[in-house]
Amino acid sequence: MSRTDPRLFIADVSSPWKEGELLPLSAGHAHYLGKVMRLQPGDGVVLFNGRDGEWQAVVEGLQKKQATVRLSSCLRPQQDTEGVELLFAPLKRDATELLIRMGTELGVTRFRPVLTARTNTHRLNYERLSLIAQEAAEQCERLDIPVLMPLEPLAAVLARWPARRKMAVALERQGTGGPPSGCDALLIGPEGGFAEEEVQRLTRHEAVQSFSLGPRILRADTAACAALAQISATNRQP
């Protein structure tokens, strides 16, 4: 594998990959390899599908709207990302896209958008967000793509959330200390903060543990990334 080899996620595979297998690529991938990366037949490319690990492949054929590659060897066996689920109130488009990109790089396994009293948008472009998560996974060399869940009211999610799944929540001016160790999920509120009723519901829930992100009030996307970095460091500690 060369550091310059493009890395692509291949979806919708029907059978396990094996050495010597010839794979057709999508028109989008053909355009990217040929027009953007300027590859030629014989050049290398790295592939993963979220199931069979990471593979070195060689371009066999490359045309304007189609391409084929041949698998040569498995570089890394499949290993699912060890991270947390991120529950977040949808933000403005650019901020939401940034959150998905950085969350993917920071190891989020599942994105769960939730409606809160002060959520400022109820619309999400799932196709666009899924593509951003895919591109971020290709760039950061993780072997899977995080799941993007449907938008739901926060109250409905909390009502069925099991007590055994520890959820960290950064509550403005209320939490203390750093994030709890071994947490399974992180909840970040909307830009206007949680409503008082939501704060009460959260503090009564057995799974919820609040913590502080410091003395300053952070933007929601900044708060998510800061919290994810802290949780990752905390969960890695023995």
Coordinates of C-alpha atoms in Angstrom, one line a residue:
M1 CA 0.0 0.0 0.0
S2 CA 1.3 3.4 -1.0
R3 CA 0.5 6.5 1.0
T4 CA -0.7 8.1 -2.2
D5 CA -3.1 5.3 -3.1
P6 CA -6.7 6.6 -3.0
R7 CA -9.0 5.0 -0.4
L8 CA -12.6 4.2 -1.3
F9 CA -15.6 2.7 0.5
I10 CA -17.5 0.2 -1.6
A11 CA -21.1 -0.4 -0.6
D12 CA -23.7 -3.0 -1.5
V13 CA -21.4 -6.0 -1.7
S14 CA -23.1 -9.4 -1.9
S15 CA -20.3 -11.9 -1.1
P16 CA -17.1 -11.9 1.0
W17 CA -14.0 -10.5 -0.8
K18 CA -11.2 -12.7 -1.8
E19 CA -7.8 -12.4 -3.5
G20 CA -8.0 -12.1 -7.3
E21 CA -11.7 -11.0 -7.3
L22 CA -12.6 -8.4 -10.0
L23 CA -14.9 -5.7 -8.7
P24 CA -16.9 -3.2 -10.8
L25 CA -16.9 0.4 -9.4
S26 CA -19.6 3.0 -9.7
A27 CA -19.6 5.8 -12.2
G28 CA -18.8 8.3 -9.4
H29 CA -15.8 6.2 -8.3
A30 CA -14.7 5.9 -12.0
H31 CA -14.8 9.7 -12.4
Y32 CA -12.9 10.2 -9.1
L33 CA -10.1 7.8 -10.0
G34 CA -9.8 8.8 -13.6
K35 CA -10.5 12.6 -13.6
V36 CA -9.6 13.7 -10.1
M37 CA -6.8 11.3 -9.1
R38 CA -5.5 10.8 -12.7
L39 CA -5.0 7.0 -12.2
Q40 CA -4.2 4.6 -15.0
P41 CA -4.7 0.8 -15.3
G42 CA -2.1 -0.8 -13.1
D43 CA -2.2 1.9 -10.4
G44 CA -3.1 1.0 -6.8
V45 CA -6.2 1.7 -4.8
V46 CA -7.3 0.8 -1.3
L47 CA -10.8 -0.4 -0.7
F48 CA -13.0 -1.3 2.3
N49 CA -16.7 -2.2 2.7
G50 CA -17.3 -2.2 6.4
R51 CA -17.3 -6.0 6.5
D52 CA -14.2 -7.6 4.9
G53 CA -11.4 -5.4 6.2
E54 CA -9.2 -3.2 4.1
W55 CA -7.8 -4.4 0.8
Q56 CA -5.1 -3.4 -1.7
A57 CA -6.4 -3.5 -5.2
V58 CA -5.1 -2.7 -8.7
V59 CA -7.0 -0.8 -11.4
E60 CA -7.8 -3.1 -14.3
G61 CA -10.0 -1.0 -16.5
L62 CA -10.8 2.7 -16.3
Q63 CA -13.3 4.6 -18.5
K64 CA -15.3 7.7 -18.2
K65 CA -18.3 6.1 -16.4
Q66 CA -17.1 2.7 -15.4
A67 CA -14.0 1.1 -13.8
T68 CA -12.9 -2.3 -12.6
V69 CA -10.3 -3.2 -9.9
R70 CA -8.8 -6.5 -8.9
L71 CA -8.3 -7.3 -5.2
S72 CA -4.7 -8.4 -4.5
S73 CA -4.3 -8.7 -0.7
C74 CA -6.0 -7.9 2.6
L75 CA -4.1 -5.2 4.4
R76 CA -6.1 -5.2 7.6
P77 CA -8.8 -7.5 8.9
Q78 CA -12.2 -6.0 9.8
Q79 CA -12.3 -4.1 13.1
D80 CA -15.3 -2.1 14.1
T81 CA -14.6 1.3 15.6
E82 CA -14.8 1.5 19.4
G83 CA -16.6 4.7 20.1
V84 CA -19.8 6.2 21.4
E85 CA -23.2 7.0 20.0
L86 CA -23.8 10.7 19.5
L87 CA -27.2 12.2 20.2
F88 CA -27.5 15.7 18.9
A89 CA -30.1 18.4 18.2
P90 CA -29.8 19.2 14.5
L91 CA -28.0 22.5 13.8
K92 CA -27.8 24.8 10.8
R93 CA -26.7 22.9 7.7
D94 CA -23.0 23.8 7.7
A95 CA -22.7 23.1 11.5
T96 CA -24.5 19.8 11.2
E97 CA -22.2 18.7 8.3
L98 CA -19.1 19.7 10.3
L99 CA -20.4 17.7 13.3
I100 CA -20.9 14.6 11.1
R101 CA -17.4 14.9 9.6
M102 CA -15.6 15.5 12.8
G103 CA -17.7 13.0 14.7
T104 CA -16.8 10.3 12.2
E105 CA -13.1 11.1 12.6
L106 CA -13.4 11.0 16.4
G107 CA -15.0 7.5 16.4
V108 CA -18.7 8.0 16.6
T109 CA -20.4 4.7 15.9
R110 CA -24.0 6.0 15.5
F111 CA -25.4 9.5 15.0
R112 CA -28.9 9.9 16.5
P113 CA -30.5 13.3 15.8
V114 CA -33.1 14.3 18.4
L115 CA -35.8 17.0 18.5
T116 CA -35.6 19.3 21.6
A117 CA -37.7 22.3 22.6
R118 CA -35.1 24.7 21.1
T119 CA -34.0 22.7 18.0
N120 CA -33.7 25.3 15.2
T121 CA -34.2 22.9 12.3
H122 CA -36.3 19.8 11.7
R123 CA -34.9 19.0 8.2
L124 CA -31.9 16.8 7.5
N125 CA -30.4 15.9 4.1
Y126 CA -29.6 12.2 4.9
E127 CA -28.1 11.5 1.6
R128 CA -25.7 14.4 1.9
L129 CA -24.8 13.5 5.5
S130 CA -24.2 9.9 4.7
L131 CA -21.8 10.9 2.0
I132 CA -19.9 13.2 4.4
A133 CA -19.6 10.4 6.9
Q134 CA -18.3 8.0 4.1
E135 CA -15.8 10.5 2.9
A136 CA -14.6 11.2 6.5
A137 CA -14.2 7.4 7.1
E138 CA -12.2 7.1 3.9
Q139 CA -9.9 10.0 5.0
C140 CA -9.3 8.9 8.6
E141 CA -8.7 5.2 7.7
R142 CA -11.5 3.7 9.8
L143 CA -12.9 0.4 8.6
D144 CA -16.6 1.1 9.0
I145 CA -19.1 3.9 8.4
P146 CA -21.2 5.3 11.3
V147 CA -24.9 4.7 11.2
L148 CA -27.2 7.7 10.8
M149 CA -30.5 7.2 12.6
P150 CA -33.9 8.9 11.9
L151 CA -34.8 12.1 13.7
E152 CA -36.9 11.5 16.9
P153 CA -38.1 13.6 19.8
L154 CA -35.6 13.5 22.7
A155 CA -38.4 12.5 25.1
A156 CA -39.2 9.4 23.1
V157 CA -35.5 8.4 23.0
L158 CA -35.1 8.9 26.7
A159 CA -38.3 7.0 27.5
R160 CA -36.8 3.7 26.1
W161 CA -33.1 4.3 26.8
P162 CA -31.9 1.5 29.2
A163 CA -30.4 2.4 32.5
R164 CA -27.4 0.2 31.8
R165 CA -26.3 2.3 28.8
K166 CA -24.4 5.2 30.4
M167 CA -25.1 8.6 28.7
A168 CA -22.9 11.6 29.2
V169 CA -24.6 15.0 28.9
A170 CA -22.8 18.4 29.0
L171 CA -25.3 20.6 30.8
E172 CA -24.4 24.3 30.8
R173 CA -23.4 25.6 34.2
Q174 CA -24.7 22.5 35.9
G175 CA -22.4 19.6 35.2
T176 CA -19.1 19.2 37.1
G177 CA -15.9 17.4 36.4
G178 CA -15.0 15.5 33.3
P179 CA -17.0 13.0 31.4
P180 CA -17.7 9.6 33.1
S181 CA -15.6 6.7 32.2
G182 CA -17.1 3.8 30.2
C183 CA -20.0 5.9 28.8
D184 CA -21.9 4.5 25.8
A185 CA -23.3 7.7 24.4
L186 CA -23.0 11.5 24.4
L187 CA -25.9 13.9 24.2
I188 CA -25.3 17.5 23.0
G189 CA -28.2 20.0 23.1
P190 CA -29.3 22.7 20.7
E191 CA -27.7 26.1 20.2
G192 CA -30.1 27.6 22.7
G193 CA -29.5 25.0 25.4
F194 CA -32.0 22.5 26.9
A195 CA -35.3 23.7 28.2
E196 CA -35.9 23.4 32.0
E197 CA -38.3 20.5 31.5
E198 CA -35.7 18.7 29.5
V199 CA -33.0 19.3 32.1
Q200 CA -35.3 17.9 34.8
R201 CA -36.1 14.8 32.6
L202 CA -32.4 14.3 32.0
T203 CA -31.3 14.6 35.7
R204 CA -34.0 12.1 36.7
H205 CA -32.9 9.5 34.2
E206 CA -30.8 6.6 35.7
A207 CA -28.5 6.4 32.7
V208 CA -27.6 10.1 32.4
Q209 CA -24.5 11.5 34.0
S210 CA -23.8 15.2 33.5
F211 CA -20.3 16.8 33.2
S212 CA -18.7 20.1 32.4
L213 CA -16.9 21.4 29.3
G214 CA -15.4 24.3 31.2
P215 CA -16.4 27.8 32.1
R216 CA -17.1 29.1 28.6
I217 CA -20.3 28.5 26.6
L218 CA -19.4 26.6 23.5
R219 CA -21.1 26.4 20.1
A220 CA -23.0 23.1 19.9
D221 CA -20.7 21.7 17.2
T222 CA -17.6 22.8 19.2
A223 CA -19.0 21.2 22.3
A224 CA -19.6 17.9 20.6
C225 CA -16.1 17.7 19.3
A226 CA -14.5 18.8 22.6
A227 CA -16.7 16.2 24.5
L228 CA -15.9 13.4 22.1
A229 CA -12.2 14.0 22.4
Q230 CA -12.5 13.9 26.2
I231 CA -14.6 10.8 26.2
S232 CA -12.2 9.0 23.9
A233 CA -9.3 9.8 26.2
T234 CA -11.3 8.8 29.3
N235 CA -12.5 5.5 27.8
R236 CA -9.0 4.5 26.8
Q237 CA -7.7 4.8 30.3
P238 CA -7.2 1.4 32.1

